[in-house]
Amino acid sequence: MNEVLLRSLTPSVLGILVRRGVSFAAAEDAVQDALVEAVRVWPADPPRDPKGWLVTVAWRRFLDATRADTARRRREDLVDEEPAPGPAPAVDDTLQLYFLCAHPSLTPSSAVALTLRAVGGLTTRQIAQAYLVPEATMAQRISRAKRTVSGVRFDQPGDVATVLRVLYLVFNEGYSGDVDLAAEAIWLTRQLAAAIDHPEVAGLLALMLLHHARRAARTAPDGSLVPLAEQDRVRWDTESIAEGVEILQAALARDRLGEFQAQAAIAALHADAPTAEETDWVQIVEWYDELVRLTDSPVVRLNRAVAVGEADGPRAGLAALAALNDSLPRHTAVAAYLHEREGDLATAAQLYAEAAQKAPNLAERDHLTRQAARLNARRCR
């Protein structure tokens, strides 16, 4: 059973049912039923056209559910609309489905959460981590969003800002989380950039390209994380960096600065430095100041504290960190790094160990554990 294939086809099948007038909740239920049937049938009898098979089965599941709840005349009308078996149109509906899920009846945060769950395939836990809220809170938010759009025809697509937020979170999960969705997010953002002349769309695409360009150098052969300062910059994708910088420069020239352009500018400064020691941290702090002004995000302030520590010294970084809530994700890891920079190895080792216990994934936990062990070994020499 090819689970990757099923995941890749799910958004298109959902989109086809939604465009046929099926409510999102009903379409999601029908597609889930079709996926269960595929898991049962495909190993012994794989279809020639997997997408067409899923569309047909999902549509029939929708019809079966509708027959139980509607009058005879309506049932007969729906049967007449049933698509003929065979290949479905070779059109990817994922990006359109992102817009449809960003429905005006939902708040932006609810639209993002629903789309990440239904289209992006992320778990409730992963979405909760992205939003910095408890998993139970996010589960309730997604449930409310589903109830809100239940029975709604998706003929009023949402706005670009919400779709950009979804694409950004999908990319981040693919880039650093358990599910590899980064390449799909880049591809969808390219589609959006080709369709819409918007500086923040360009900024997001540039940001994705600049981050993705470093991906090959982010892990060692054994799968362990390699910090930015220790990465082999020869392994960075220079073509993606050049493309990202070019896209960013064109967007910045329009003088309509947004948060994705500012983040891309920071990524470009990292990519432009021949070595970690030559990074222009002063400019990076200035861009973080712009980001704080645009977003007032606690995560941005946390990253800014690291940059201040590099530009003005670890004590200045610790002072900036002290103004932030220590419950922020990765706050303890940042504190450990800055204390190590200041020379307080005992405190740094303890904080690295504490940060490892809070790490959101295994790779990060292993990295922080090794950092603590490294400092403890140095102290024992």
Coordinates of C-alpha atoms in Angstrom, one line a residue:
M1 CA 0.0 0.0 0.0
N2 CA 1.5 3.3 -1.1
E3 CA 0.6 5.7 1.7
V4 CA 2.5 8.5 0.1
L5 CA 0.4 8.2 -3.1
L6 CA -2.8 8.3 -1.0
R7 CA -1.7 11.4 0.8
S8 CA -0.7 13.2 -2.4
L9 CA -4.1 12.4 -4.0
T10 CA -6.3 13.3 -1.1
P11 CA -6.4 17.1 -1.7
S12 CA -7.3 16.8 -5.4
V13 CA -10.1 14.3 -4.6
L14 CA -11.4 16.6 -1.9
G15 CA -11.3 19.6 -4.3
I16 CA -13.3 17.7 -6.9
L17 CA -16.1 16.8 -4.5
V18 CA -16.2 20.3 -3.1
R19 CA -16.5 21.9 -6.5
R20 CA -19.4 19.5 -7.2
G21 CA -21.3 21.2 -4.3
V22 CA -20.5 18.8 -1.5
S23 CA -20.0 20.5 1.9
F24 CA -16.4 20.3 3.2
A25 CA -17.4 18.1 6.2
A26 CA -19.3 15.6 3.9
A27 CA -16.5 15.6 1.4
E28 CA -13.9 14.9 4.1
D29 CA -16.0 12.0 5.4
A30 CA -16.5 10.5 2.0
V31 CA -12.8 10.7 1.1
Q32 CA -11.8 9.1 4.4
D33 CA -14.2 6.2 3.6
A34 CA -12.6 5.9 0.1
L35 CA -9.1 5.9 1.6
V36 CA -10.1 3.1 4.0
E37 CA -11.5 1.1 1.1
A38 CA -8.3 1.7 -0.9
V39 CA -6.2 0.3 1.9
R40 CA -8.4 -2.8 1.9
V41 CA -8.6 -3.3 -1.9
W42 CA -5.5 -1.9 -3.6
P43 CA -2.9 -4.4 -2.3
A44 CA -4.6 -7.2 -4.2
D45 CA -6.2 -5.2 -7.0
P46 CA -4.4 -1.9 -7.7
P47 CA -6.4 0.4 -9.9
R48 CA -5.0 1.7 -13.3
D49 CA -6.1 5.2 -12.4
P50 CA -5.8 5.7 -8.6
K51 CA -7.2 9.3 -8.6
G52 CA -10.2 8.3 -10.7
W53 CA -10.8 5.3 -8.5
L54 CA -10.8 7.5 -5.3
V55 CA -13.0 10.1 -6.9
T56 CA -15.6 7.5 -7.9
V57 CA -15.6 5.6 -4.6
A58 CA -15.7 8.9 -2.5
W59 CA -18.6 10.2 -4.6
R60 CA -20.5 6.9 -4.2
R61 CA -19.8 7.0 -0.4
F62 CA -21.2 10.6 -0.4
L63 CA -24.3 9.4 -2.3
D64 CA -24.8 6.5 0.1
A65 CA -24.8 8.8 3.1
T66 CA -27.1 11.3 1.3
R67 CA -29.6 8.6 0.4
A68 CA -30.1 7.9 4.1
D69 CA -31.0 11.5 4.9
T70 CA -32.8 13.0 1.9
A71 CA -36.0 12.6 0.0
R72 CA -36.3 10.2 -2.9
R73 CA -36.4 12.9 -5.6
R74 CA -33.2 14.4 -4.3
R75 CA -31.6 11.0 -4.2
E76 CA -32.4 10.4 -7.8
D77 CA -31.0 13.8 -8.9
L78 CA -27.7 13.0 -7.2
V79 CA -27.5 9.6 -8.8
D80 CA -27.9 11.2 -12.2
E81 CA -24.9 13.5 -11.4
E82 CA -22.6 10.5 -10.5
P83 CA -19.4 10.8 -12.6
A84 CA -18.6 8.0 -15.0
P85 CA -15.9 5.6 -14.0
G86 CA -12.5 6.3 -15.6
P87 CA -9.6 8.8 -15.4
A88 CA -10.3 12.0 -13.6
P89 CA -9.2 15.3 -15.1
A90 CA -5.4 15.7 -14.8
V91 CA -5.7 18.9 -12.8
D92 CA -4.1 19.4 -9.3
D93 CA -6.7 21.1 -7.1
T94 CA -4.6 21.5 -4.0
L95 CA -4.0 25.3 -4.2
Q96 CA -7.7 25.9 -5.0
L97 CA -8.6 23.8 -2.0
Y98 CA -6.4 25.9 0.2
F99 CA -8.3 29.0 -0.8
L100 CA -11.7 27.3 -0.4
C101 CA -10.7 26.2 3.2
A102 CA -9.9 29.8 4.0
H103 CA -13.6 30.5 4.0
P104 CA -15.0 33.9 5.1
S105 CA -17.2 32.2 7.7
L106 CA -14.0 31.2 9.6
T107 CA -11.6 33.3 11.5
P108 CA -8.1 33.3 9.9
S109 CA -6.7 31.1 12.8
S110 CA -9.5 28.6 12.5
A111 CA -9.1 28.5 8.7
V112 CA -5.4 27.8 9.0
A113 CA -5.9 25.1 11.5
L114 CA -8.7 23.4 9.5
T115 CA -6.7 23.5 6.3
L116 CA -3.5 22.1 7.9
R117 CA -5.6 19.2 9.3
A118 CA -7.7 18.4 6.3
V119 CA -5.5 19.3 3.4
G120 CA -2.0 19.4 4.8
G121 CA -2.4 16.1 6.6
L122 CA -0.8 17.4 9.8
T123 CA -1.9 15.9 13.1
T124 CA -3.7 18.0 15.8
R125 CA -0.5 17.7 17.9
Q126 CA 1.7 19.2 15.1
I127 CA -0.8 22.0 14.5
A128 CA -1.0 22.8 18.2
Q129 CA 2.8 23.0 18.4
A130 CA 2.9 25.4 15.5
Y131 CA 0.3 27.6 17.2
L132 CA 2.0 27.3 20.7
V133 CA -1.3 26.1 22.3
P134 CA -2.3 22.9 24.1
E135 CA -3.4 20.0 21.9
A136 CA -6.8 19.9 23.5
T137 CA -7.3 23.6 22.7
M138 CA -6.4 23.0 19.0
A139 CA -8.7 20.0 18.8
Q140 CA -11.6 22.1 20.0
R141 CA -10.7 24.8 17.5
I142 CA -10.7 22.4 14.6
S143 CA -14.0 20.8 15.7
R144 CA -15.6 24.3 15.9
A145 CA -14.3 25.1 12.4
K146 CA -15.7 21.9 11.0
R147 CA -19.1 22.6 12.6
T148 CA -19.0 26.2 11.2
V149 CA -18.5 25.1 7.6
S150 CA -20.7 22.0 7.8
G151 CA -23.3 22.4 5.1
V152 CA -21.6 25.5 3.6
R153 CA -21.0 25.6 -0.2
F154 CA -17.5 26.7 -0.8
D155 CA -18.2 29.4 -3.4
Q156 CA -16.5 32.2 -1.5
P157 CA -12.7 31.6 -1.3
G158 CA -10.7 33.1 1.5
D159 CA -8.0 35.8 1.3
V160 CA -4.3 35.5 0.3
A161 CA -3.0 36.3 3.8
T162 CA -4.7 33.2 5.3
V163 CA -3.5 30.9 2.5
L164 CA 0.1 32.2 2.9
R165 CA -0.1 31.5 6.6
V166 CA -1.2 27.9 5.9
L167 CA 1.6 27.4 3.3
Y168 CA 4.2 28.8 5.7
L169 CA 3.2 26.4 8.5
V170 CA 3.0 23.4 6.1
F171 CA 6.5 24.3 4.9
N172 CA 7.8 24.6 8.5
E173 CA 6.4 21.3 9.4
G174 CA 7.9 19.7 6.3
Y175 CA 11.2 21.4 6.9
S176 CA 11.7 20.5 10.6
G177 CA 8.9 18.2 11.7
D178 CA 7.8 14.6 11.3
V179 CA 6.1 15.0 7.9
D180 CA 7.9 15.9 4.7
L181 CA 5.7 18.5 3.1
A182 CA 8.3 21.2 2.3
A183 CA 8.7 20.4 -1.4
E184 CA 4.9 20.4 -1.8
A185 CA 4.6 23.8 0.0
I186 CA 7.3 25.3 -2.3
W187 CA 5.5 23.9 -5.4
L188 CA 2.2 25.4 -4.3
T189 CA 3.7 28.7 -3.5
R190 CA 5.3 28.8 -7.0
Q191 CA 1.8 28.3 -8.4
L192 CA 0.4 31.1 -6.3
A193 CA 3.3 33.4 -7.3
A194 CA 2.6 32.7 -10.9
A195 CA -1.1 33.5 -10.5
I196 CA -0.9 36.5 -8.2
D197 CA 1.3 39.6 -8.3
H198 CA 1.8 40.1 -4.6
P199 CA 5.0 41.0 -2.8
E200 CA 4.3 38.8 0.2
V201 CA 3.7 35.8 -2.0
A202 CA 7.1 36.5 -3.5
G203 CA 8.6 37.0 0.0
L204 CA 7.2 33.7 1.1
L205 CA 8.6 31.9 -2.0
A206 CA 12.0 33.5 -1.4
L207 CA 12.0 32.5 2.2
M208 CA 11.2 28.9 1.4
L209 CA 13.8 28.7 -1.3
L210 CA 16.5 30.1 1.0
H211 CA 15.7 27.8 3.8
H212 CA 15.3 24.7 1.6
A213 CA 18.7 25.5 0.0
R214 CA 20.4 24.6 3.3
R215 CA 18.5 21.4 3.8
A216 CA 21.2 18.9 2.6
A217 CA 23.6 20.3 5.2
R218 CA 21.2 20.3 8.1
T219 CA 21.8 16.7 9.1
A220 CA 24.9 14.5 9.4
P221 CA 25.1 11.0 7.8
D222 CA 23.8 9.5 11.0
G223 CA 20.7 11.7 10.9
S224 CA 21.8 14.0 13.7
L225 CA 21.1 17.8 13.4
V226 CA 23.9 20.1 12.3
P227 CA 23.6 23.7 13.7
L228 CA 23.8 26.5 11.1
A229 CA 27.2 27.7 12.3
E230 CA 28.6 24.2 11.8
Q231 CA 27.1 23.4 8.4
D232 CA 29.2 22.6 5.3
R233 CA 28.2 25.6 3.2
V234 CA 29.6 23.9 0.1
R235 CA 26.5 21.6 0.3
W236 CA 24.1 24.5 0.2
D237 CA 22.1 24.8 -3.1
T238 CA 23.5 27.9 -4.7
E239 CA 21.0 28.0 -7.5
S240 CA 18.1 28.1 -5.0
I241 CA 19.9 30.8 -3.0
A242 CA 20.4 32.9 -6.1
E243 CA 16.8 32.5 -7.1
G244 CA 15.5 33.3 -3.6
V245 CA 17.7 36.4 -3.4
E246 CA 16.5 37.6 -6.9
I247 CA 12.8 37.1 -6.0
L248 CA 13.3 38.9 -2.6
Q249 CA 15.1 41.9 -4.2
A250 CA 12.3 42.4 -6.6
A251 CA 9.7 42.2 -3.8
L252 CA 11.6 44.6 -1.5
A253 CA 11.9 47.1 -4.4
R254 CA 8.1 47.5 -4.3
D255 CA 8.4 49.1 -0.9
R256 CA 5.5 47.1 0.6
L257 CA 7.3 45.3 3.4
G258 CA 5.6 42.3 5.0
E259 CA 6.7 39.7 7.5
F260 CA 7.7 37.1 4.9
Q261 CA 9.9 39.5 3.1
A262 CA 11.6 40.4 6.4
Q263 CA 12.1 36.8 7.3
A264 CA 13.5 36.1 3.8
A265 CA 15.9 39.1 4.2
I266 CA 17.3 37.4 7.4
A267 CA 17.7 34.1 5.6
A268 CA 19.4 35.9 2.7
L269 CA 22.0 37.4 5.1
H270 CA 22.8 34.0 6.4
A271 CA 23.1 32.6 2.9
D272 CA 25.3 35.4 1.8
A273 CA 27.9 34.9 4.5
P274 CA 30.9 32.8 3.3
T275 CA 31.4 31.5 6.9
A276 CA 29.4 31.7 10.1
E277 CA 32.0 34.2 11.5
E278 CA 31.3 36.6 8.6
T279 CA 27.5 36.7 9.2
D280 CA 26.3 40.3 9.4
W281 CA 24.5 40.0 12.7
V282 CA 24.0 43.7 13.1
Q283 CA 21.8 43.8 9.9
I284 CA 20.0 40.7 11.1
V285 CA 19.1 42.3 14.4
E286 CA 17.8 45.3 12.4
W287 CA 15.6 43.0 10.3
Y288 CA 14.3 41.3 13.5
D289 CA 13.4 44.7 14.8
E290 CA 11.3 45.2 11.6
L291 CA 9.7 41.7 12.2
V292 CA 8.9 42.6 15.8
R293 CA 7.2 45.8 14.6
L294 CA 5.2 43.8 12.0
T295 CA 4.2 40.8 14.1
D296 CA 4.9 41.4 17.8
S297 CA 5.5 37.6 17.9
P298 CA 7.1 36.1 20.9
V299 CA 8.9 33.6 18.7
V300 CA 10.4 36.5 16.7
R301 CA 11.5 38.1 19.9
L302 CA 13.1 34.8 21.0
N303 CA 15.1 34.6 17.7
R304 CA 16.0 38.2 18.0
A305 CA 17.6 37.5 21.4
V306 CA 19.9 35.0 19.7
A307 CA 20.8 37.6 17.1
V308 CA 21.5 40.2 19.7
G309 CA 23.7 37.7 21.5
E310 CA 25.8 37.3 18.4
A311 CA 25.9 41.0 17.5
D312 CA 26.4 42.6 21.0
G313 CA 27.6 39.7 23.1
P314 CA 25.9 36.9 25.1
R315 CA 25.1 39.2 28.1
A316 CA 23.1 41.4 25.8
G317 CA 21.3 38.3 24.4
L318 CA 20.5 37.1 27.9
A319 CA 19.1 40.5 28.8
A320 CA 16.8 40.4 25.8
L321 CA 15.8 36.8 26.6
A322 CA 15.0 37.7 30.2
A323 CA 12.1 39.9 29.0
L324 CA 10.4 36.8 27.4
N325 CA 8.2 34.2 28.9
D326 CA 10.3 31.1 29.7
S327 CA 7.5 28.8 28.7
L328 CA 8.2 29.7 25.0
P329 CA 9.2 26.7 22.9
R330 CA 13.0 26.5 22.7
H331 CA 13.5 29.3 25.3
T332 CA 15.5 26.9 27.4
A333 CA 17.7 25.9 24.5
V334 CA 18.4 29.5 23.6
A335 CA 19.3 30.2 27.2
A336 CA 21.7 27.3 27.2
Y337 CA 23.4 28.5 24.1
L338 CA 23.9 32.1 25.4
H339 CA 25.2 30.8 28.7
E340 CA 27.7 28.7 26.9
R341 CA 28.8 31.7 24.8
E342 CA 29.3 33.6 28.1
G343 CA 31.5 30.7 29.5
D344 CA 29.1 29.4 32.1
L345 CA 29.4 25.8 31.1
A346 CA 27.7 24.3 34.2
T347 CA 24.5 26.3 33.7
A348 CA 24.6 25.7 30.0
A349 CA 24.9 22.0 30.4
Q350 CA 22.0 21.9 32.8
L351 CA 19.8 24.0 30.5
Y352 CA 20.7 21.8 27.5
A353 CA 19.5 18.8 29.4
E354 CA 16.3 20.5 30.4
A355 CA 15.7 21.7 26.8
A356 CA 16.2 18.1 25.6
Q357 CA 13.3 17.0 27.7
K358 CA 11.1 19.6 26.1
A359 CA 12.2 19.0 22.5
P360 CA 9.3 18.6 20.0
N361 CA 11.0 15.9 18.0
L362 CA 13.6 13.1 18.4
A363 CA 16.3 14.7 16.3
E364 CA 16.2 17.9 18.3
R365 CA 16.1 16.0 21.6
D366 CA 19.2 14.0 20.6
H367 CA 21.1 17.1 19.5
L368 CA 20.4 18.9 22.8
T369 CA 21.4 15.8 24.8
R370 CA 24.7 15.6 22.9
Q371 CA 25.3 19.3 23.6
A372 CA 24.8 18.7 27.4
A373 CA 27.1 15.7 27.3
R374 CA 29.8 17.7 25.4
L375 CA 29.8 20.5 28.0
N376 CA 29.8 18.0 30.9
A377 CA 32.8 16.2 29.3
R378 CA 34.7 19.6 28.9
R379 CA 34.1 20.4 32.6
C380 CA 35.5 17.1 33.7
R381 CA 38.8 17.5 31.9

